[in-house]
Short mmCIF file of C-alpha atoms in Angstrom, two decimals:
data_model
loop_
_atom_site.label_atom_id
_atom_site.label_comp_id
_atom_site.label_asym_id
_atom_site.label_seq_id
_atom_site.Cartn_x
_atom_site.Cartn_y
_atom_site.Cartn_z
CA UNK A 7 0.00 0.00 0.00
CA UNK A 8 1.94 3.00 -1.26
CA UNK A 9 -0.90 5.52 -1.49
CA UNK A 10 -4.06 6.52 0.34
CA UNK A 11 -6.96 4.28 -0.56
CA UNK A 12 -10.30 2.92 0.65
CA UNK A 13 -11.97 -0.47 0.53
CA UNK A 14 -15.24 -2.28 1.17
CA UNK A 15 -15.73 -5.44 3.24
CA UNK A 16 -18.22 -7.97 1.89
CA UNK A 17 -17.75 -11.78 1.96
CA UNK A 18 -18.50 -13.74 -1.19
CA UNK A 19 -21.20 -15.70 0.65
CA UNK A 20 -22.96 -12.38 1.41
CA UNK A 21 -23.37 -11.43 -2.25
CA UNK A 22 -26.88 -11.39 -3.75
CA UNK A 23 -27.86 -14.02 -6.27
CA UNK A 24 -30.28 -16.81 -7.14
CA UNK A 25 -28.67 -19.51 -5.00
CA UNK A 26 -28.81 -20.09 -1.24
CA UNK A 27 -25.47 -18.34 -0.71
CA UNK A 28 -23.46 -15.88 -2.78
CA UNK A 29 -21.22 -17.21 -5.56
CA UNK A 30 -18.73 -16.25 -8.28
CA UNK A 31 -21.38 -14.99 -10.69
CA UNK A 32 -22.21 -11.72 -12.42
CA UNK A 33 -23.35 -10.30 -9.09
CA UNK A 34 -19.71 -10.30 -7.93
CA UNK A 35 -18.60 -8.37 -11.02
CA UNK A 36 -21.49 -5.93 -10.60
CA UNK A 37 -20.46 -5.32 -6.99
CA UNK A 38 -16.82 -4.74 -7.91
CA UNK A 39 -17.91 -2.35 -10.66
CA UNK A 40 -20.12 -0.45 -8.23
CA UNK A 41 -17.40 0.05 -5.62
CA UNK A 42 -14.91 1.03 -8.34
CA UNK A 43 -17.34 3.70 -9.51
CA UNK A 44 -17.49 4.99 -5.91
CA UNK A 45 -13.72 5.40 -5.88
CA UNK A 46 -12.82 2.31 -3.84
CA UNK A 47 -9.59 0.46 -4.59
CA UNK A 48 -9.99 -2.64 -2.41
CA UNK A 49 -12.58 -5.34 -1.91
CA UNK A 50 -11.97 -7.32 1.27
CA UNK A 51 -13.48 -10.79 1.51
CA UNK A 52 -13.31 -13.61 4.07
CA UNK A 53 -11.65 -17.04 3.59
CA UNK A 54 -12.90 -19.05 0.61
CA UNK A 55 -12.06 -22.49 2.01
CA UNK A 56 -14.67 -25.25 2.57
CA UNK A 57 -16.06 -24.78 6.12
CA UNK A 58 -15.77 -27.79 8.41
CA UNK A 59 -18.34 -26.93 11.06
CA UNK A 60 -20.71 -24.17 12.04
CA UNK A 61 -20.26 -22.72 8.55
CA UNK A 62 -17.31 -20.67 9.82
CA UNK A 63 -14.79 -19.76 7.10
CA UNK A 64 -12.17 -19.88 9.87
CA UNK A 65 -12.73 -23.60 10.59
CA UNK A 66 -12.19 -25.39 7.31
CA UNK A 67 -11.48 -28.82 5.86
CA UNK A 68 -8.51 -27.43 3.94
CA UNK A 69 -6.34 -24.33 3.89
CA UNK A 70 -5.72 -24.85 0.17
CA UNK A 71 -9.06 -26.01 -1.27
CA UNK A 72 -12.06 -23.87 -2.17
CA UNK A 73 -15.69 -23.99 -1.07
CA UNK A 74 -17.65 -25.73 -3.88
CA UNK A 75 -20.85 -23.98 -2.76
CA UNK A 76 -19.45 -20.77 -4.27
CA UNK A 77 -19.33 -22.22 -7.79
CA UNK A 78 -21.73 -20.44 -10.13
CA UNK A 79 -23.87 -23.28 -11.48
CA UNK A 80 -25.11 -21.05 -14.30
CA UNK A 81 -21.75 -21.41 -16.05
CA UNK A 82 -22.03 -25.19 -15.87
CA UNK A 83 -25.38 -24.89 -17.62
CA UNK A 84 -23.80 -22.67 -20.28
CA UNK A 85 -21.16 -25.36 -20.80
CA UNK A 86 -23.90 -27.95 -21.34
CA UNK A 87 -23.28 -29.82 -18.09
CA UNK A 88 -26.69 -28.90 -16.65
CA UNK A 89 -30.06 -28.38 -18.29
CA UNK A 90 -32.11 -25.24 -17.72
CA UNK A 91 -34.64 -27.29 -15.78
CA UNK A 92 -31.96 -28.80 -13.56
CA UNK A 93 -30.43 -25.37 -12.96
CA UNK A 94 -33.77 -23.95 -11.85
CA UNK A 95 -33.91 -26.65 -9.17
CA UNK A 96 -30.85 -25.05 -7.60
CA UNK A 97 -32.42 -21.61 -7.27
CA UNK A 98 -33.14 -20.71 -3.68
CA UNK A 99 -36.60 -20.34 -2.16
CA UNK A 100 -35.06 -19.11 1.11
CA UNK A 101 -34.90 -15.60 2.56
CA UNK A 102 -32.60 -13.66 0.20
CA UNK A 103 -31.10 -11.81 3.19
CA UNK A 104 -29.88 -15.04 4.82
CA UNK A 105 -27.40 -17.71 3.74
CA UNK A 106 -29.06 -21.11 3.88
CA UNK A 107 -26.09 -23.46 4.06
CA UNK A 108 -28.20 -26.59 4.41
CA UNK A 109 -30.18 -25.84 1.27
CA UNK A 110 -27.03 -24.80 -0.57
CA UNK A 111 -25.27 -28.05 0.30
CA UNK A 112 -28.21 -30.15 -0.83
CA UNK A 113 -28.87 -28.36 -4.11
CA UNK A 114 -25.33 -27.42 -5.09
CA UNK A 115 -23.72 -30.79 -4.40
CA UNK A 116 -26.56 -32.63 -6.14
CA UNK A 117 -26.19 -30.50 -9.27
CA UNK A 118 -22.39 -30.63 -9.18
CA UNK A 119 -22.62 -34.43 -9.14
CA UNK A 120 -25.06 -34.34 -12.04
CA UNK A 121 -22.67 -32.11 -13.99
CA UNK A 122 -19.70 -34.33 -13.14
CA UNK A 123 -21.48 -37.44 -14.38
CA UNK A 124 -21.76 -35.80 -17.80
CA UNK A 125 -17.98 -35.39 -18.06
CA UNK A 126 -16.21 -37.89 -20.34
CA UNK A 127 -12.81 -39.46 -19.72
CA UNK A 128 -11.03 -36.67 -21.58
CA UNK A 129 -12.52 -34.08 -19.26
CA UNK A 130 -11.68 -36.18 -16.20
CA UNK A 131 -8.05 -36.31 -17.29
CA UNK A 132 -8.07 -32.52 -17.23
CA UNK A 133 -9.17 -32.62 -13.58
CA UNK A 134 -6.43 -35.15 -12.81
CA UNK A 135 -3.80 -32.98 -14.47
CA UNK A 136 -5.09 -29.89 -12.66
CA UNK A 137 -4.45 -31.59 -9.31
CA UNK A 138 -0.99 -32.75 -10.31
CA UNK A 139 0.28 -29.59 -12.03
CA UNK A 140 -1.58 -26.70 -10.47
CA UNK A 141 -2.67 -27.57 -6.95
CA UNK A 142 -0.77 -30.51 -5.39
CA UNK A 143 -2.59 -30.11 -2.07
CA UNK A 144 -5.91 -30.52 -3.84
CA UNK A 145 -5.27 -34.23 -4.41
CA UNK A 146 -4.82 -34.68 -0.66
CA UNK A 147 -8.07 -32.77 -0.15
CA UNK A 148 -9.94 -34.96 -2.68
CA UNK A 149 -8.65 -38.08 -0.97
CA UNK A 150 -9.45 -36.73 2.48
CA UNK A 151 -13.06 -35.90 1.56
CA UNK A 152 -13.52 -39.22 -0.25
CA UNK A 153 -12.22 -41.28 2.67
CA UNK A 154 -14.23 -39.19 5.10
CA UNK A 155 -17.39 -39.84 3.06
CA UNK A 156 -16.50 -43.53 2.84
CA UNK A 157 -16.40 -43.76 6.64
CA UNK A 158 -19.63 -41.86 7.18
CA UNK A 159 -18.15 -38.47 8.00
CA UNK A 160 -16.18 -39.40 11.11
CA UNK A 161 -12.99 -37.49 11.97
CA UNK A 162 -9.80 -38.73 10.30
CA UNK A 163 -8.19 -39.83 13.59
CA UNK A 164 -11.04 -42.36 13.98
CA UNK A 165 -10.78 -43.95 10.53
CA UNK A 166 -10.66 -47.75 10.94
CA UNK A 167 -7.84 -48.23 8.43
CA UNK A 168 -4.61 -47.37 10.25
CA UNK A 169 -2.66 -46.82 7.05
CA UNK A 170 -5.17 -44.30 5.75
CA UNK A 171 -5.28 -42.70 9.18
CA UNK A 172 -1.51 -42.17 9.03
CA UNK A 173 -1.55 -40.84 5.47
CA UNK A 174 0.40 -43.82 4.09
CA UNK A 175 1.07 -43.19 0.39
CA UNK A 176 0.65 -46.80 -0.74
CA UNK A 177 -2.69 -47.08 1.04
CA UNK A 178 -3.83 -43.77 -0.46
CA UNK A 179 -2.88 -44.87 -3.96
CA UNK A 180 -4.85 -48.07 -3.47
CA UNK A 181 -7.89 -46.15 -2.21
CA UNK A 182 -7.65 -43.69 -5.12
CA UNK A 183 -7.67 -46.56 -7.59
CA UNK A 184 -10.60 -48.30 -5.93
CA UNK A 185 -12.71 -45.15 -5.60
CA UNK A 186 -11.46 -43.28 -8.63
CA UNK A 187 -14.69 -41.55 -9.58
CA UNK A 188 -15.41 -40.40 -6.05
CA UNK A 189 -11.99 -38.77 -5.83
CA UNK A 190 -12.44 -37.29 -9.30
CA UNK A 191 -15.72 -35.68 -8.29
CA UNK A 192 -13.92 -33.64 -5.62
CA UNK A 193 -11.24 -32.74 -8.16
CA UNK A 194 -13.99 -31.64 -10.55
CA UNK A 195 -15.42 -29.30 -7.91
CA UNK A 196 -12.01 -27.82 -7.19
CA UNK A 197 -11.24 -27.39 -10.88
CA UNK A 198 -14.40 -25.34 -11.36
CA UNK A 199 -13.91 -23.41 -8.16
CA UNK A 200 -10.45 -22.20 -9.15
CA UNK A 201 -11.36 -21.72 -12.79
CA UNK A 202 -14.20 -19.39 -11.82
CA UNK A 203 -12.30 -17.62 -9.06
CA UNK A 204 -9.31 -16.82 -11.27
CA UNK A 205 -11.62 -15.50 -13.98
CA UNK A 206 -13.46 -13.35 -11.44
CA UNK A 207 -10.26 -12.02 -9.91
CA UNK A 208 -8.90 -11.12 -13.34
CA UNK A 209 -12.10 -9.24 -14.19
CA UNK A 210 -12.06 -7.40 -10.86
CA UNK A 211 -8.38 -6.52 -11.24
CA UNK A 212 -9.04 -5.25 -14.76
CA UNK A 213 -11.53 -2.83 -13.21
CA UNK A 214 -8.68 -1.51 -11.06
CA UNK A 215 -9.91 -3.14 -7.84
CA UNK A 216 -7.58 -5.24 -5.70
CA UNK A 217 -8.88 -8.17 -3.65
CA UNK A 218 -7.89 -8.53 -0.01
CA UNK A 219 -8.05 -12.10 1.26
CA UNK A 220 -7.98 -13.44 4.79
CA UNK A 221 -5.71 -16.16 6.20
CA UNK A 222 -6.77 -17.84 9.47
CA UNK A 223 -3.78 -18.63 11.66
CA UNK A 224 -5.22 -21.94 12.92
CA UNK A 225 -6.70 -24.97 11.19
CA UNK A 226 -9.55 -27.27 12.11
CA UNK A 227 -8.40 -30.53 13.72
CA UNK A 228 -10.63 -32.54 11.39
CA UNK A 229 -8.95 -31.12 8.31
CA UNK A 230 -6.93 -32.35 5.41
CA UNK A 231 -4.02 -30.17 6.50
CA UNK A 232 -3.58 -31.77 9.93
CA UNK A 233 -4.15 -35.28 8.56
CA UNK A 234 -1.62 -34.85 5.74
CA UNK A 235 0.99 -33.03 7.89
CA UNK A 236 0.81 -34.78 11.26
CA UNK A 237 4.49 -34.11 11.99
CA UNK A 238 3.83 -30.36 11.78
CA UNK A 239 1.39 -30.34 14.72
CA UNK A 240 1.64 -31.16 18.41
CA UNK A 241 -0.19 -34.50 18.53
CA UNK A 242 0.13 -37.35 21.01
CA UNK A 243 0.64 -41.05 20.21
CA UNK A 244 -3.09 -41.41 19.59
CA UNK A 245 -3.09 -38.46 17.15
CA UNK A 246 -4.97 -36.23 19.59
CA UNK A 247 -3.89 -32.60 20.14
CA UNK A 248 -1.80 -32.17 23.28
CA UNK A 249 -2.89 -28.56 23.71
CA UNK A 250 -5.40 -26.50 21.74
CA UNK A 251 -5.89 -22.87 20.77
CA UNK A 252 -7.88 -20.16 22.47
CA UNK A 253 -7.62 -16.77 24.13
CA UNK A 254 -7.57 -16.09 27.89
CA UNK A 255 -10.40 -14.56 29.94
CA UNK A 256 -10.83 -10.83 29.40
CA UNK A 257 -13.29 -8.01 29.93
CA UNK A 258 -15.71 -9.51 27.39
CA UNK A 259 -15.43 -13.25 28.11
CA UNK A 260 -15.19 -14.50 31.68
CA UNK A 261 -13.93 -17.93 30.61
CA UNK A 262 -11.94 -16.80 27.59
CA UNK A 263 -12.54 -18.37 24.20
CA UNK A 264 -11.76 -22.04 23.65
CA UNK A 265 -11.25 -22.42 19.90
CA UNK A 266 -9.96 -25.99 20.11
CA UNK A 267 -7.60 -25.98 17.11
CA UNK A 268 -4.47 -28.14 17.27
CA UNK A 269 -1.26 -26.17 17.76
CA UNK A 270 1.66 -26.10 15.37
CA UNK A 271 4.92 -27.80 16.26
CA UNK A 272 6.95 -24.68 15.58
CA UNK A 273 10.26 -26.42 16.29
CA UNK A 274 9.51 -29.04 13.63
CA UNK A 275 8.45 -26.32 11.19
CA UNK A 276 11.63 -24.37 11.84
CA UNK A 277 13.77 -27.39 10.94
CA UNK A 278 12.42 -27.50 7.37
CA UNK A 279 12.52 -23.74 6.92
CA UNK A 280 8.77 -23.27 7.51
CA UNK A 281 8.10 -24.93 4.14
CA UNK A 282 4.40 -25.52 4.82
CA UNK A 283 3.81 -21.88 5.76
CA UNK A 284 5.72 -20.61 2.75
CA UNK A 285 3.63 -22.82 0.50
CA UNK A 286 0.46 -21.53 2.13
CA UNK A 287 1.46 -17.89 1.64
CA UNK A 288 2.52 -18.50 -1.95
CA UNK A 289 -0.77 -20.18 -2.79
CA UNK A 290 -2.70 -17.37 -1.11
CA UNK A 291 -1.06 -14.81 -3.39
CA UNK A 292 -2.16 -16.81 -6.39
CA UNK A 293 -5.68 -15.95 -5.23
CA UNK A 294 -5.45 -12.47 -3.69
CA UNK A 295 -3.63 -9.16 -4.08
CA UNK A 296 -3.42 -8.34 -0.38
CA UNK A 297 -3.65 -10.73 2.58
CA UNK A 298 -4.85 -10.17 6.14
CA UNK A 299 -3.18 -12.42 8.74
CA UNK A 300 -5.82 -13.34 11.29
CA UNK A 301 -4.82 -13.46 15.00
CA UNK A 302 -1.38 -12.04 14.25
CA UNK A 303 -0.42 -12.03 17.91
CA UNK A 304 -0.29 -15.83 17.77
CA UNK A 305 2.93 -15.52 15.79
CA UNK A 306 4.48 -13.62 18.72
CA UNK A 307 2.95 -15.62 21.58
CA UNK A 308 -0.19 -17.71 21.85
CA UNK A 309 -2.57 -19.11 24.46
CA UNK A 310 -2.30 -22.89 24.78
CA UNK A 311 -5.00 -24.83 26.66
CA UNK A 312 -4.61 -28.48 27.71
CA UNK A 313 -6.78 -30.67 25.48
CA UNK A 314 -9.92 -31.73 27.32
CA UNK A 315 -10.49 -28.47 29.19
CA UNK A 316 -14.02 -27.11 28.88
CA UNK A 317 -12.98 -23.44 29.05
CA UNK A 318 -9.88 -21.46 28.13
CA UNK A 319 -9.17 -20.48 31.72
CA UNK A 320 -6.38 -22.95 32.44
CA UNK A 321 -4.14 -22.09 29.53
CA UNK A 322 -0.65 -20.67 29.35
CA UNK A 323 1.26 -18.28 27.11
CA UNK A 324 3.80 -19.88 24.82
CA UNK A 325 6.24 -18.16 22.44
CA UNK A 326 5.36 -18.16 18.75
CA UNK A 327 7.80 -18.51 15.85
CA UNK A 328 8.50 -14.78 15.73
CA UNK A 329 10.73 -13.15 13.12
CA UNK A 330 12.39 -16.36 11.83
CA UNK A 331 9.05 -17.32 10.25
CA UNK A 332 8.60 -13.91 8.64
CA UNK A 333 12.20 -13.77 7.49
CA UNK A 334 11.56 -17.07 5.69
CA UNK A 335 8.30 -15.76 4.20
CA UNK A 336 9.90 -12.51 2.99
CA UNK A 337 12.81 -14.43 1.45
CA UNK A 338 10.46 -16.73 -0.47
CA UNK A 339 7.74 -14.15 -1.20
CA UNK A 340 9.44 -10.72 -1.38
CA UNK A 341 6.34 -9.11 -2.93
CA UNK A 342 3.93 -10.42 -0.27
CA UNK A 343 1.54 -7.60 0.68
CA UNK A 344 0.37 -8.49 4.21
CA UNK A 345 -1.79 -6.87 6.89
CA UNK A 346 -1.57 -7.92 10.54
CA UNK A 347 -4.80 -8.40 12.50
CA UNK A 348 -3.25 -7.24 15.77
CA UNK A 349 -6.50 -6.72 17.68
CA UNK A 350 -7.20 -8.20 21.09
CA UNK A 351 -5.95 -7.94 24.64
CA UNK A 352 -2.85 -5.83 25.22
CA UNK A 353 0.31 -7.39 26.64
CA UNK A 354 3.68 -6.17 27.87
CA UNK A 355 4.52 -4.70 24.49
CA UNK A 356 5.77 -7.94 22.93
CA UNK A 357 3.18 -7.95 20.13
CA UNK A 358 3.67 -4.24 19.35
CA UNK A 359 7.44 -4.71 19.14
CA UNK A 360 6.98 -7.77 16.94
CA UNK A 361 4.62 -5.89 14.62
CA UNK A 362 7.15 -3.10 14.29
CA UNK A 363 9.90 -5.61 13.52
CA UNK A 364 7.85 -7.16 10.70
CA UNK A 365 7.04 -3.75 9.25
CA UNK A 366 3.45 -4.84 8.60
CA UNK A 367 0.49 -2.48 8.93
CA UNK A 368 -1.78 -3.26 11.89
CA UNK A 369 -5.51 -2.72 12.24
CA UNK A 370 -7.51 0.05 13.89
CA UNK A 371 -11.26 -0.12 14.52
CA UNK A 372 -13.12 3.16 14.97
CA UNK A 373 -15.63 1.99 17.57
CA UNK A 374 -12.84 0.47 19.71
CA UNK A 375 -11.44 3.94 20.36
CA UNK A 376 -14.18 5.33 22.57
CA UNK A 377 -13.34 3.64 25.84
CA UNK A 378 -13.36 6.76 28.02
CA UNK A 379 -10.74 5.28 30.37
CA UNK A 380 -8.00 5.15 27.76
CA UNK A 381 -6.58 7.30 24.99
CA UNK A 382 -5.89 4.30 22.78
CA UNK A 383 -4.52 3.67 19.32
CA UNK A 384 -7.94 3.16 17.78
CA UNK A 385 -8.84 6.85 18.12
CA UNK A 386 -8.43 8.50 14.75
CA UNK A 387 -5.99 11.13 16.02
CA UNK A 388 -3.68 8.28 17.12
CA UNK A 389 -3.68 6.39 13.83
CA UNK A 390 -0.44 5.91 11.92
CA UNK A 391 0.13 5.81 8.18
CA UNK A 392 1.18 2.20 8.32
CA UNK A 393 -2.22 0.88 9.40
CA UNK A 394 -5.61 -0.18 8.06
CA UNK A 395 -8.53 1.60 9.72
CA UNK A 396 -12.02 0.07 9.89
CA UNK A 397 -15.40 1.43 10.87
CA UNK A 398 -16.21 -2.14 12.02
CA UNK A 399 -15.15 -5.67 11.09
CA UNK A 400 -16.90 -8.99 10.49
CA UNK A 401 -16.28 -9.87 14.16
CA UNK A 402 -17.88 -6.85 15.81
CA UNK A 403 -21.10 -4.89 15.65
CA UNK A 404 -22.06 -2.48 12.92
CA UNK A 405 -21.64 1.20 13.74
CA UNK A 406 -25.35 1.66 14.34
CA UNK A 407 -25.52 -1.55 16.37
CA UNK A 408 -22.60 -0.34 18.46
CA UNK A 409 -24.33 2.98 19.13
CA UNK A 410 -27.35 1.11 20.50
CA UNK A 411 -25.37 -1.35 22.61
CA UNK A 412 -22.42 0.73 23.86
CA UNK A 413 -22.25 1.95 27.43
CA UNK A 414 -23.75 5.47 27.65
CA UNK A 415 -20.44 7.14 28.51
CA UNK A 416 -18.70 5.37 25.62
CA UNK A 417 -21.45 6.29 23.17
CA UNK A 418 -21.53 9.92 24.34
CA UNK A 419 -17.77 10.22 23.93
CA UNK A 420 -18.01 8.78 20.43
CA UNK A 421 -20.75 11.21 19.44
CA UNK A 422 -18.79 14.12 20.89
CA UNK A 423 -15.60 12.95 19.18
CA UNK A 424 -17.19 13.19 15.72
CA UNK A 425 -18.71 16.58 16.54
CA UNK A 426 -22.33 15.62 17.13
CA UNK A 427 -22.79 15.54 20.90
CA UNK A 428 -24.84 13.23 23.15
CA UNK A 429 -28.14 14.86 22.20
CA UNK A 430 -27.86 13.82 18.56
CA UNK A 431 -30.62 11.72 17.03
CA UNK A 432 -28.30 8.73 16.78
CA UNK A 433 -31.09 6.12 16.77
CA UNK A 434 -31.92 6.75 13.11
CA UNK A 435 -30.36 4.23 10.72
CA UNK A 436 -30.49 3.59 7.03
CA UNK A 437 -28.44 4.89 4.08
CA UNK A 438 -29.42 8.51 4.86
CA UNK A 439 -28.27 8.37 8.48
CA UNK A 440 -26.42 11.61 9.13
CA UNK A 441 -24.86 10.20 12.28
CA UNK A 442 -23.30 7.16 10.56
CA UNK A 443 -22.04 9.32 7.71
CA UNK A 444 -20.42 11.66 10.22
CA UNK A 445 -18.55 8.80 11.87
CA UNK A 446 -17.38 7.60 8.46
CA UNK A 447 -16.24 11.09 7.45
CA UNK A 448 -14.04 11.25 10.54
CA UNK A 449 -12.63 7.81 9.73
CA UNK A 450 -11.81 8.90 6.17
CA UNK A 451 -9.71 11.75 7.63
CA UNK A 452 -7.38 9.19 9.26
CA UNK A 453 -3.70 9.21 8.35
CA UNK A 454 -4.02 5.44 7.80
CA UNK A 455 -3.19 4.67 4.19
CA UNK A 456 -6.18 2.34 3.89
CA UNK A 457 -9.65 2.64 5.39
CA UNK A 458 -12.23 -0.14 5.03
CA UNK A 459 -15.97 -0.01 5.56
CA UNK A 460 -18.35 -3.00 5.65
CA UNK A 461 -21.36 -2.74 3.37
CA UNK A 462 -23.60 -2.71 6.47
CA UNK A 463 -22.04 0.58 7.60
CA UNK A 464 -22.37 2.03 4.10
CA UNK A 465 -26.09 1.33 4.49
CA UNK A 466 -26.36 2.43 8.12
CA UNK A 467 -27.74 -0.97 9.15
CA UNK A 468 -28.03 -2.28 12.71
CA UNK A 469 -26.99 -5.31 14.74
CA UNK A 470 -29.37 -7.65 12.90
CA UNK A 471 -26.95 -7.52 9.95
CA UNK A 472 -23.89 -8.45 12.00
CA UNK A 473 -21.89 -11.28 10.39
CA UNK A 474 -20.30 -12.90 13.44
CA UNK A 475 -20.38 -12.71 17.22
CA UNK A 476 -17.22 -14.40 18.60
CA UNK A 477 -17.96 -17.11 21.13
CA UNK A 478 -21.42 -17.91 19.74
CA UNK A 479 -21.14 -21.21 17.84
CA UNK A 480 -24.41 -21.08 15.91
CA UNK A 481 -26.37 -18.58 13.85
CA UNK A 482 -23.27 -16.87 12.45
CA UNK A 483 -21.94 -16.15 8.93
CA UNK A 484 -25.43 -15.87 7.48
CA UNK A 485 -26.10 -12.24 6.50
CA UNK A 486 -26.56 -11.45 2.81
CA UNK A 487 -27.02 -8.18 1.00
CA UNK A 488 -29.72 -7.90 -1.69
CA UNK A 489 -29.76 -6.02 -4.97
CA UNK A 490 -32.26 -3.64 -3.40
CA UNK A 491 -29.89 -3.00 -0.51
CA UNK A 492 -27.03 -2.22 -2.86
CA UNK A 493 -29.20 0.16 -4.87
CA UNK A 494 -29.81 2.19 -1.70
CA UNK A 495 -26.14 3.00 -1.10
CA UNK A 496 -25.51 6.72 -1.62
CA UNK A 497 -22.84 6.25 -4.27
CA UNK A 498 -22.14 9.94 -4.96
CA UNK A 499 -21.54 10.49 -1.23
CA UNK A 500 -18.86 7.78 -1.05
CA UNK A 501 -17.24 8.95 -4.27
CA UNK A 502 -17.08 12.43 -2.74
CA UNK A 503 -15.50 11.05 0.46
CA UNK A 504 -12.82 9.26 -1.52
CA UNK A 505 -12.10 12.32 -3.63
CA UNK A 506 -12.03 14.86 -0.80
CA UNK A 507 -9.69 12.78 1.35
CA UNK A 508 -7.48 11.65 -1.57
CA UNK A 509 -8.50 8.01 -1.43
CA UNK A 510 -10.08 7.72 -4.87
CA UNK A 511 -9.00 4.82 -7.06
CA UNK A 512 -6.46 6.01 -9.63
CA UNK A 513 -7.51 6.03 -13.25
CA UNK A 514 -6.40 2.98 -15.19
CA UNK A 515 -3.79 3.68 -17.86
CA UNK A 516 -5.16 3.61 -21.38
CA UNK A 517 -3.49 1.32 -23.88
CA UNK A 518 -1.92 2.76 -27.00
CA UNK A 519 -3.73 1.96 -30.21
#
C-alpha cells in the first residue's frame, strides 16, 4: 500500500444471487464495478475455504481447497453440463437476506454431481492434471473428503484403516484406484472453483480493484491439513492434540474463548525452513492481491489450553515462531503484501514490538477507540500511516448496532468525538443516516493509508446484519445483501468522500492503439 486508498468489506457468501449463498457470478462483477465507480480500490473478503463446522470460514477442511458452494452453477449450464430445468432446481426459495447453508449443500452438491457425471474421460483427465500440475494439495483434499465420506463423515483420527489414518502413500494410492470416480468428483469441484475464481479475480483486477483475502492462523483438527501433515502439529501417540488454541479470559469473556484448534509444532516447522507456511502464503497470493493475517499475535505468543479443558481459563502463554518465520516468508515471497490483524488484549509490548519488527500495517477499529478510560490507538488522532482503519469488522457490531449497545459514557464520547454531541438523534439508521455518515467522514480523515468499511455501515444498518459474534457457535456467517440494498447505497456520497480525502482509485492507464 503505497498511497491513500479505501476499501469495502463484503464476503462472497454475502453477495446477492439466485442460490442459497453468494457465488462467483455476475453479481460479484457488478459489486466490484459499483465500488470502483465509488472510488474504492480494495474489496476485502473472508476465507474461501470449505467450512468444516458451524459454517465458519475460519474452521475449514482445507487451507488450500475452495468452497464448492461458491461455484456459479449457471456457467455449468452454459457449458452444457446442466439443463435449464436442472439449474432452476438449484435456485433458492429461502430468505434472500440469509445464507441457507443446508439448502445450498443439498442443491449445489446434487447439481455438481449431475454435472460431473456428464464429463467424459477426456474431461476427467483434465481434472487429474489440474491436481498434479496446479494444486498438489488438492489431491490430498480430494482423498481426504472421499475417505471421510466412505467412513460416514467421522474425523480422520477415527478412521478404521490405520494406514489411511496415518496418510500412508501406498494405502492412499490403493484407495484412489478403488474409488477413482469419487476422488475425481472432488477434483472436478475444485477445478471449477479455481477456474471461476481466477476469472473473477482477473475481471475485478481489470476494473482496477484489488482483492484482499484473509488467512486464518489456525486450522480445524478434522482437516486435510492436519491429517496430511501430522508431523507439523503437536499431537500425542493417539493423534490427539496435546494442547489447543484459544484466548484467555478478558473483559468480554469470563472464561476466555476455547477455539480448540491443534497447535503447530513450531520447532519441527523451523527445521524444514517453515516450508508448509511458505507454500500456504505462496498459494494465497495466487488468489489475492493483499492478505490479512488473522490473529497475528499468535505468531508472537499464543494461548495454549490443555486438550480436554471445557474453558480457556487454564491455559498458558507460549512463544510463537517470531521473526524467523517472517524472514523465511519474505525471502520466499518478497512481494507479499500483508496486513496484521493485531487486535485483542494488550500485553507487555511484545506484540507491538513484533509488529514493528515485521514492518506490517496493523488494524484500527473506529468503535474500539471510545473507551473513556484510555486514549488508545484506535482513536483516529492516534492512527499511523502504516495501518488499516475500519469502521467495524466482520467480528464486531455495525456502527449503528454499536451505538445502540455501547455503554452510555462510551457512546456519548463517540458522538462528541465526531462533533455531534450526546443529544444527537443517533437512533436513526439507514443509508441517509447523518450520524453514521459523520462517523465515516471522521474515519476517512485518518492518516491510515487504507480505510475499510463494511457494506452494512455504508447502508447504516443495525446489529441484525452483523456477520459474526465471537464465542457464539451457531447462527453466524449468514447475513446477505440484496440487490435492493445495494441500490440504496448513496454512491455519490462515497465517491465524494474518496475524492475529498485523496482516497479515490487512480484512473487505469489507457493502452496505445
